Coordinates of C-alpha atoms in Angstrom, one line a residue:
M1 CA 0.0 0.0 0.0
Q2 CA 1.0 3.6 -0.5
A3 CA 2.3 5.7 2.4
G4 CA -0.5 7.9 3.9
P5 CA -1.2 11.4 2.7
I6 CA 0.9 14.2 4.0
R7 CA -1.2 15.9 6.7
Q8 CA -2.0 19.6 6.2
Q9 CA -0.7 21.9 8.9
R10 CA -3.2 24.0 10.8
P11 CA -3.2 26.5 13.6
I12 CA -2.7 24.9 17.0
A13 CA -5.9 24.1 18.8
I14 CA -5.2 21.4 21.4
G15 CA -8.6 21.7 23.0
Q16 CA -8.7 24.7 25.2
P17 CA -5.4 24.3 27.1
A18 CA -3.1 26.0 24.5
P19 CA -4.2 29.6 25.0
L20 CA -4.4 29.1 28.8
Q21 CA -1.0 27.6 28.9
A22 CA 0.5 30.4 26.7
A23 CA -0.9 33.0 29.1
T24 CA 0.5 31.2 32.1
A25 CA 3.9 31.0 30.5
A26 CA 3.9 34.7 29.6
A27 CA 3.1 35.5 33.2
M28 CA 5.9 33.3 34.5
D29 CA 8.4 34.9 32.1
S30 CA 7.5 38.5 32.9
A31 CA 10.8 39.1 34.7
G32 CA 12.6 38.6 31.4
P33 CA 15.5 36.3 30.7
P34 CA 18.5 35.9 33.0
H35 CA 21.7 37.5 32.0
F36 CA 25.3 37.6 33.3
D37 CA 26.8 40.9 34.3
G38 CA 30.2 41.5 32.7
L39 CA 29.7 38.9 29.9
A40 CA 28.7 40.1 26.4
F41 CA 26.2 37.4 25.7
D42 CA 22.4 37.1 25.4
I43 CA 20.8 33.9 26.5
V44 CA 18.1 32.1 24.5
Y45 CA 16.1 29.1 25.8
G46 CA 14.6 26.2 23.9
N47 CA 14.3 22.5 23.2
L48 CA 16.5 20.5 20.8
H49 CA 14.6 17.2 20.8
S50 CA 10.9 16.7 20.0
Q51 CA 8.6 14.9 17.6
T52 CA 5.5 15.7 15.6
N53 CA 3.2 13.8 13.3
H54 CA 5.9 13.5 10.7
S55 CA 7.0 10.5 12.9
D56 CA 5.6 9.3 16.2
G57 CA 4.7 12.5 17.9
G58 CA 2.0 15.2 17.8
G59 CA -0.5 13.3 20.0
D60 CA -3.3 15.4 21.5
P61 CA -2.7 15.7 25.2
A62 CA -6.3 14.9 25.9
S63 CA -5.8 11.4 24.6
C64 CA -2.0 10.9 24.3
R65 CA -0.6 8.0 26.2
G66 CA 2.9 7.6 24.7
A67 CA 4.4 7.4 21.2
Q68 CA 1.9 7.7 18.4
A69 CA 1.6 5.2 15.6
P70 CA 3.9 6.6 12.8
R71 CA 2.4 9.6 11.0
T72 CA -1.0 9.4 12.8
G73 CA -0.6 12.2 15.4
A74 CA -2.9 15.2 15.4
F75 CA -0.3 17.9 15.1
G76 CA 2.7 18.6 12.9
P77 CA 5.8 20.8 12.9
E78 CA 4.1 24.2 12.3
D79 CA 1.8 23.4 15.2
A80 CA 4.8 22.6 17.3
Y81 CA 6.6 25.8 16.5
Q82 CA 3.5 27.9 17.2
F83 CA 2.9 26.1 20.5
A84 CA 6.5 26.4 21.6
Q85 CA 6.6 30.1 20.8
Q86 CA 3.4 30.7 22.7
H87 CA 4.9 28.9 25.6
G88 CA 7.9 31.2 25.7
L89 CA 10.5 29.1 24.0
Q90 CA 12.9 30.9 21.6
F91 CA 13.8 27.9 19.5
L92 CA 12.5 24.4 18.9
L93 CA 14.0 21.5 16.9
T94 CA 11.5 18.9 15.7
S95 CA 13.7 15.9 15.4
E96 CA 11.7 13.2 13.6
H97 CA 12.7 9.5 13.8
N98 CA 14.5 8.9 10.5
H99 CA 13.1 5.3 10.0
L100 CA 9.4 6.2 10.4
Y101 CA 9.0 8.2 7.2
D102 CA 7.5 5.1 5.5
G103 CA 4.7 5.3 8.1
S104 CA 5.7 2.0 9.7
E105 CA 7.2 0.9 13.0
G106 CA 9.2 -1.7 11.1
S107 CA 9.6 -1.3 7.3
D108 CA 6.8 -1.2 4.9
P109 CA 8.1 -2.5 1.5
D110 CA 4.9 -1.2 -0.2
A111 CA 5.3 2.4 1.0
D112 CA 6.1 5.2 -1.4
P113 CA 9.8 6.2 -1.2
L114 CA 9.2 9.5 -3.0
A115 CA 6.5 10.5 -0.5
A116 CA 8.8 9.7 2.4
R117 CA 11.6 11.9 1.0
Q118 CA 9.2 14.6 0.1
L119 CA 7.8 14.7 3.7
Y120 CA 11.3 15.5 5.0
R121 CA 11.7 18.3 2.5
I122 CA 8.3 19.7 3.5
G123 CA 9.5 19.7 7.1
I124 CA 12.6 21.7 6.2
A125 CA 10.5 24.2 4.3
S126 CA 7.9 24.5 7.1
A127 CA 10.7 25.4 9.6
E128 CA 12.2 28.0 7.2
Q129 CA 8.9 29.6 6.5
Y130 CA 7.9 29.7 10.2
S131 CA 11.2 31.4 11.2
A132 CA 10.8 33.9 8.4
Q133 CA 7.3 34.8 9.5
H134 CA 8.1 34.9 13.2
P135 CA 11.2 37.0 13.8
G136 CA 12.8 36.2 17.2
F137 CA 11.8 32.5 17.1
V138 CA 14.0 29.9 15.5
A139 CA 12.2 26.9 14.0
M140 CA 14.5 24.0 13.3
Y141 CA 13.8 20.7 11.6
G142 CA 16.1 17.7 11.7
M143 CA 16.1 14.0 12.5
E144 CA 16.6 11.5 15.3
W145 CA 18.8 8.9 13.7
G146 CA 19.1 5.3 14.9
V147 CA 17.3 2.7 16.9
I148 CA 17.8 1.8 20.6
S149 CA 18.4 -1.9 20.0
G150 CA 22.0 -2.4 19.3
G151 CA 22.5 1.3 18.7
G152 CA 21.2 4.5 20.3
H153 CA 19.4 7.7 19.2
L154 CA 21.3 10.8 18.2
N155 CA 19.9 14.0 16.6
I156 CA 21.4 15.5 13.5
L157 CA 20.6 19.2 13.8
N158 CA 21.1 20.6 10.3
S159 CA 20.9 17.9 7.6
P160 CA 18.9 19.0 4.5
A161 CA 18.7 15.3 3.5
L162 CA 16.9 12.4 5.1
L163 CA 19.2 9.5 6.1
G164 CA 18.1 5.9 6.5
W165 CA 18.6 2.3 5.7
E166 CA 15.2 1.0 4.7
R167 CA 14.1 0.2 1.1
S168 CA 10.9 -0.5 -0.7
A169 CA 10.1 -3.9 -2.3
R170 CA 11.7 -2.6 -5.5
G171 CA 14.9 -1.8 -3.6
E172 CA 14.4 2.0 -3.7
P173 CA 15.6 3.7 -0.5
F174 CA 13.1 5.7 1.5
A175 CA 15.9 8.1 2.4
D176 CA 17.8 10.6 0.3
V177 CA 21.1 9.2 1.6
V178 CA 21.6 5.6 2.5
T179 CA 23.3 5.1 5.9
P180 CA 23.9 1.6 7.3
K181 CA 21.9 0.9 10.4
N182 CA 23.9 1.1 13.7
D183 CA 27.1 2.1 11.9
Y184 CA 28.0 5.1 13.9
A185 CA 31.6 5.4 12.6
A186 CA 30.3 5.7 9.0
L187 CA 27.6 8.1 10.1
Y188 CA 30.1 10.4 11.9
T189 CA 32.3 10.4 8.7
L190 CA 29.4 11.4 6.6
M191 CA 28.4 14.1 9.1
K192 CA 31.9 15.5 9.0
Q193 CA 32.0 15.6 5.3
Q194 CA 28.7 17.5 5.2
G195 CA 29.3 19.8 8.1
W196 CA 26.4 18.4 10.1
L197 CA 26.2 18.7 13.9
G198 CA 25.0 16.1 16.3
Q199 CA 23.6 15.5 19.8
F200 CA 23.7 12.3 21.8
N201 CA 20.1 11.7 22.9
H202 CA 19.4 10.1 26.3
P203 CA 22.6 8.1 26.2
G204 CA 22.9 4.7 27.9
A205 CA 26.0 2.7 28.9
G206 CA 25.7 0.2 26.1
Q207 CA 25.0 2.6 23.2
F208 CA 26.7 4.2 20.3
P209 CA 29.1 1.3 19.6
I210 CA 32.0 1.3 17.2
K211 CA 33.6 -2.1 16.5
G212 CA 31.7 -3.6 19.4
K213 CA 32.8 -1.0 21.9
A214 CA 30.0 1.1 23.5
L215 CA 30.3 4.9 23.9
A216 CA 33.3 4.6 21.5
F217 CA 35.3 7.6 20.2
S218 CA 36.2 8.3 16.6
E219 CA 38.1 11.4 15.3
D220 CA 35.2 12.1 12.9
G221 CA 32.7 11.7 15.7
G222 CA 34.7 14.1 17.9
A223 CA 34.5 16.7 15.1
V224 CA 30.7 16.5 14.8
M225 CA 29.1 15.5 18.1
A226 CA 28.6 18.7 20.0
L227 CA 25.9 18.0 22.6
C228 CA 24.9 15.4 25.1
E229 CA 21.5 15.3 26.9
V230 CA 22.3 15.3 30.6
M231 CA 18.7 15.5 31.8
N232 CA 15.3 15.1 30.2
S233 CA 11.7 15.3 31.3
N234 CA 9.5 12.3 30.4
A235 CA 9.1 11.8 26.7
F236 CA 5.5 10.7 27.0
S237 CA 4.3 13.4 29.4
K238 CA 1.0 15.0 28.5
R239 CA 1.4 17.8 31.1
L240 CA 0.7 21.4 30.0
D241 CA 1.7 23.1 33.3
E242 CA 5.4 22.3 33.5
G243 CA 4.6 19.9 36.3
E244 CA 5.9 16.6 35.0
P245 CA 7.5 14.7 38.0
R246 CA 9.2 12.0 35.9
H247 CA 12.8 12.9 34.9
S248 CA 15.8 11.0 33.6
F249 CA 19.4 11.8 34.1
Y250 CA 22.3 10.8 31.9
E251 CA 25.3 12.6 33.4
E252 CA 27.2 9.4 33.9
A253 CA 27.0 8.3 30.3
C254 CA 27.8 11.9 29.1
G255 CA 30.8 11.8 31.4
K256 CA 32.0 8.6 29.8
L257 CA 31.7 10.2 26.3
L258 CA 33.7 13.2 27.5
E259 CA 36.3 10.8 29.0
A260 CA 36.4 9.0 25.7
G261 CA 37.5 12.2 24.0
Y262 CA 34.3 13.9 22.8
R263 CA 33.9 17.7 23.2
L264 CA 30.4 17.9 24.4
A265 CA 28.2 20.6 26.0
F266 CA 25.2 19.6 28.0
S267 CA 21.6 20.0 26.9
S268 CA 18.3 19.4 28.6
D269 CA 15.3 18.5 26.4
Q270 CA 11.8 17.1 26.5
D271 CA 11.6 14.6 23.7
N272 CA 7.9 15.5 23.4
H273 CA 5.7 12.9 21.8
C274 CA 2.5 14.5 23.0
A275 CA 1.7 18.0 21.7
N276 CA 3.1 19.9 24.6
W277 CA 6.4 21.2 23.3
G278 CA 8.1 22.9 26.1
A279 CA 5.2 22.6 28.5
S280 CA 5.8 19.3 30.2
Y281 CA 8.5 20.7 32.5
S282 CA 10.6 23.8 33.2
N283 CA 13.8 22.3 31.8
R284 CA 15.5 24.0 28.9
T285 CA 18.6 24.0 26.8
G286 CA 20.3 27.5 27.1
I287 CA 22.4 28.9 24.3
L288 CA 24.7 32.0 24.6
L289 CA 24.7 34.3 21.6
P290 CA 27.0 37.3 21.3
A291 CA 25.1 40.3 22.7
G292 CA 22.8 41.9 20.1
T293 CA 22.8 38.8 17.8
T294 CA 19.5 38.2 16.1
P295 CA 18.5 34.6 16.8
S296 CA 18.7 32.5 13.7
V297 CA 19.5 28.9 12.7
D298 CA 23.0 29.9 11.7
A299 CA 23.6 31.9 15.0
L300 CA 22.4 28.9 17.1
L301 CA 24.6 26.4 15.2
D302 CA 27.6 28.7 15.5
A303 CA 27.1 28.8 19.3
I304 CA 26.6 25.1 19.5
R305 CA 29.8 24.5 17.5
A306 CA 31.5 26.7 20.1
R307 CA 29.8 24.7 22.9
R308 CA 28.4 27.9 24.4
V309 CA 25.4 25.8 25.7
F310 CA 24.2 24.9 29.2
A311 CA 21.4 22.7 30.6
T312 CA 18.9 23.8 33.2
M313 CA 15.9 22.3 35.0
D314 CA 14.8 25.9 35.6
K315 CA 13.9 28.1 32.6
Q316 CA 14.4 31.2 34.8
A317 CA 18.0 30.4 35.7
A318 CA 21.3 30.2 33.9
I319 CA 24.9 29.0 34.4
A320 CA 28.2 29.7 32.8
L321 CA 31.8 28.8 33.5
T322 CA 35.0 30.6 32.5
A323 CA 38.6 29.6 32.8
N324 CA 41.1 32.5 33.1
D325 CA 38.3 34.5 31.4
N326 CA 37.9 32.0 28.5
M327 CA 34.2 31.1 28.0
M328 CA 33.0 27.6 28.5
G329 CA 33.4 25.5 25.4
S330 CA 36.9 26.9 24.9
Q331 CA 40.1 24.9 24.4
M332 CA 43.1 26.5 26.0
D333 CA 46.7 26.0 26.9
N334 CA 47.6 27.1 30.5
S335 CA 50.7 27.6 32.6
G336 CA 50.5 28.3 36.3
P337 CA 47.3 28.9 38.2
L338 CA 43.9 28.3 36.6
A339 CA 40.9 30.5 37.8
L340 CA 37.6 28.8 37.3
Q341 CA 34.7 31.3 37.6
V342 CA 31.2 30.0 37.9
R343 CA 28.4 32.5 37.1
Y344 CA 24.8 32.0 38.0
A345 CA 21.7 34.0 37.5
S346 CA 18.1 33.6 38.5
T347 CA 15.2 35.9 37.8
A348 CA 13.0 33.9 40.2
G349 CA 15.0 34.7 43.3
R350 CA 16.5 31.2 43.6
S351 CA 19.8 30.7 45.3
V352 CA 22.7 28.2 45.1
A353 CA 22.4 25.3 47.6
A354 CA 25.3 23.3 46.3
L355 CA 28.1 23.9 43.9
E356 CA 30.5 21.4 42.3
I357 CA 33.1 21.6 39.7
L358 CA 33.7 18.3 37.9
E359 CA 37.0 17.3 36.4
G360 CA 37.9 14.7 33.8
V361 CA 40.7 13.8 31.4
P362 CA 39.8 13.4 27.7
G363 CA 41.0 10.0 26.4
R364 CA 41.5 8.5 29.8
R365 CA 38.2 6.5 29.7
G366 CA 37.9 6.8 33.4
A367 CA 35.4 8.5 35.6
V368 CA 34.6 12.2 36.0
R369 CA 35.0 13.3 39.6
P370 CA 34.3 16.4 41.7
L371 CA 37.3 18.7 42.0
P372 CA 38.3 18.9 45.7
G373 CA 38.3 22.0 47.7
V374 CA 35.7 24.0 45.8
S375 CA 33.9 26.3 48.2
A376 CA 33.1 29.4 46.2
M377 CA 32.1 30.5 42.7
L378 CA 35.7 31.5 42.0
H379 CA 38.1 28.6 42.5
S380 CA 41.8 29.0 41.7
F381 CA 44.4 26.2 41.7
T382 CA 47.2 24.8 39.6
P383 CA 46.2 21.6 37.6
L384 CA 48.5 18.7 37.1
P385 CA 50.3 18.7 33.8
G386 CA 48.3 17.4 30.8
P387 CA 44.8 17.6 29.3
H388 CA 41.7 18.2 31.5
F389 CA 38.1 19.3 31.2
Y390 CA 36.1 21.0 33.8
Y391 CA 32.4 21.8 34.1
A392 CA 30.2 23.2 36.9
R393 CA 27.0 21.8 38.4
I394 CA 24.7 23.9 40.6
T395 CA 21.9 22.6 42.7
Q396 CA 19.4 25.4 43.6
D397 CA 17.6 25.8 46.9
D398 CA 14.5 24.2 45.2
G399 CA 16.5 21.1 44.2
K400 CA 16.6 21.9 40.5
Q401 CA 20.0 21.6 38.8
L402 CA 22.0 23.4 36.1
W403 CA 25.1 22.2 34.2
S404 CA 27.6 24.4 32.4
A405 CA 29.5 23.3 29.3
P406 CA 33.0 22.2 30.0
V407 CA 36.3 24.1 29.3
W408 CA 39.2 22.0 28.0
V409 CA 42.5 22.9 29.4
N410 CA 46.0 21.6 28.5
Q411 CA 48.2 22.3 31.5
R412 CA 51.8 22.8 30.4

């Protein structure tokens, strides 16, 4: 049978909760975004992991119970962007599962490959059009590549082409570019050739293997993988009040990837499968743009390449780390003392209950550990010779946490 028709986009109308939720979000954000005194950066907040009815998302919260059957959800990318913007987000990536464009959980040999490829192009065009019509909000469209069994999910943030491994009964690929299933080394090489950026999604200890080794490093992977989800709210939440109590944390796996040699900043996303983009919980990915920069896809990607990104469970708080005045994300050589300065801002009057600076060694494949002796937001010491990375983790007085991006220091 043919793949189902492409659903027409329509203004968001998720029952009555959408306008109510938008008004609530606007009231909560009335204090304006946090900022750091003395740092020439603006902060934008959003979500880099979500689904719509182009794959297994977009379920109406009134009836949503989890992932939707592929391409059956009520709401699509344009709905997602509108809802996210109404809820106060400044950017949203709809990251559709790359292997569901045939409309099947497995592989439908009778589906129409042209329709599958065309749907991805429609998604790209929808994001571009929405951004052009709504200055100040950045709509992004990409894909979540891979499967959990024997592999792991990662987002490709900026691919204009659909990647995949499935074929029709006639042998025609459903994707624009054929990529072998679970071959992460080959995928990283392709991404490097094309200049695409990636994010490790909800990483697990046995995932992202290369030659049978989990959480394995490759030089090409190191060049393209820029983000690691450190904390997410529940992917199947249908909450509209930011009150989702179920959370998942991935700091240990992200630490292993850092120790393997990846240069990763932390993100915090919602992986929405119900139509509540940004509304399930207060967590956000924060991105630092040079002051006065107009938010755009290119500006966000440039900041992600520089790893000027932080993860927060509180959309009204922000964290940054500098090393001898070098912004988080930097790679630097150092001789003598190193001054690590943690910056924190909250527009909701929250305070720091606990502060840790974590230390690791790229390529060591050991464990990330708290740096001893940290008792203030400014911590000076002289590292041992060799390569290191450092990042800050703050726990607020309400228990919510924030993670800075690392800085990478080669101590001479």
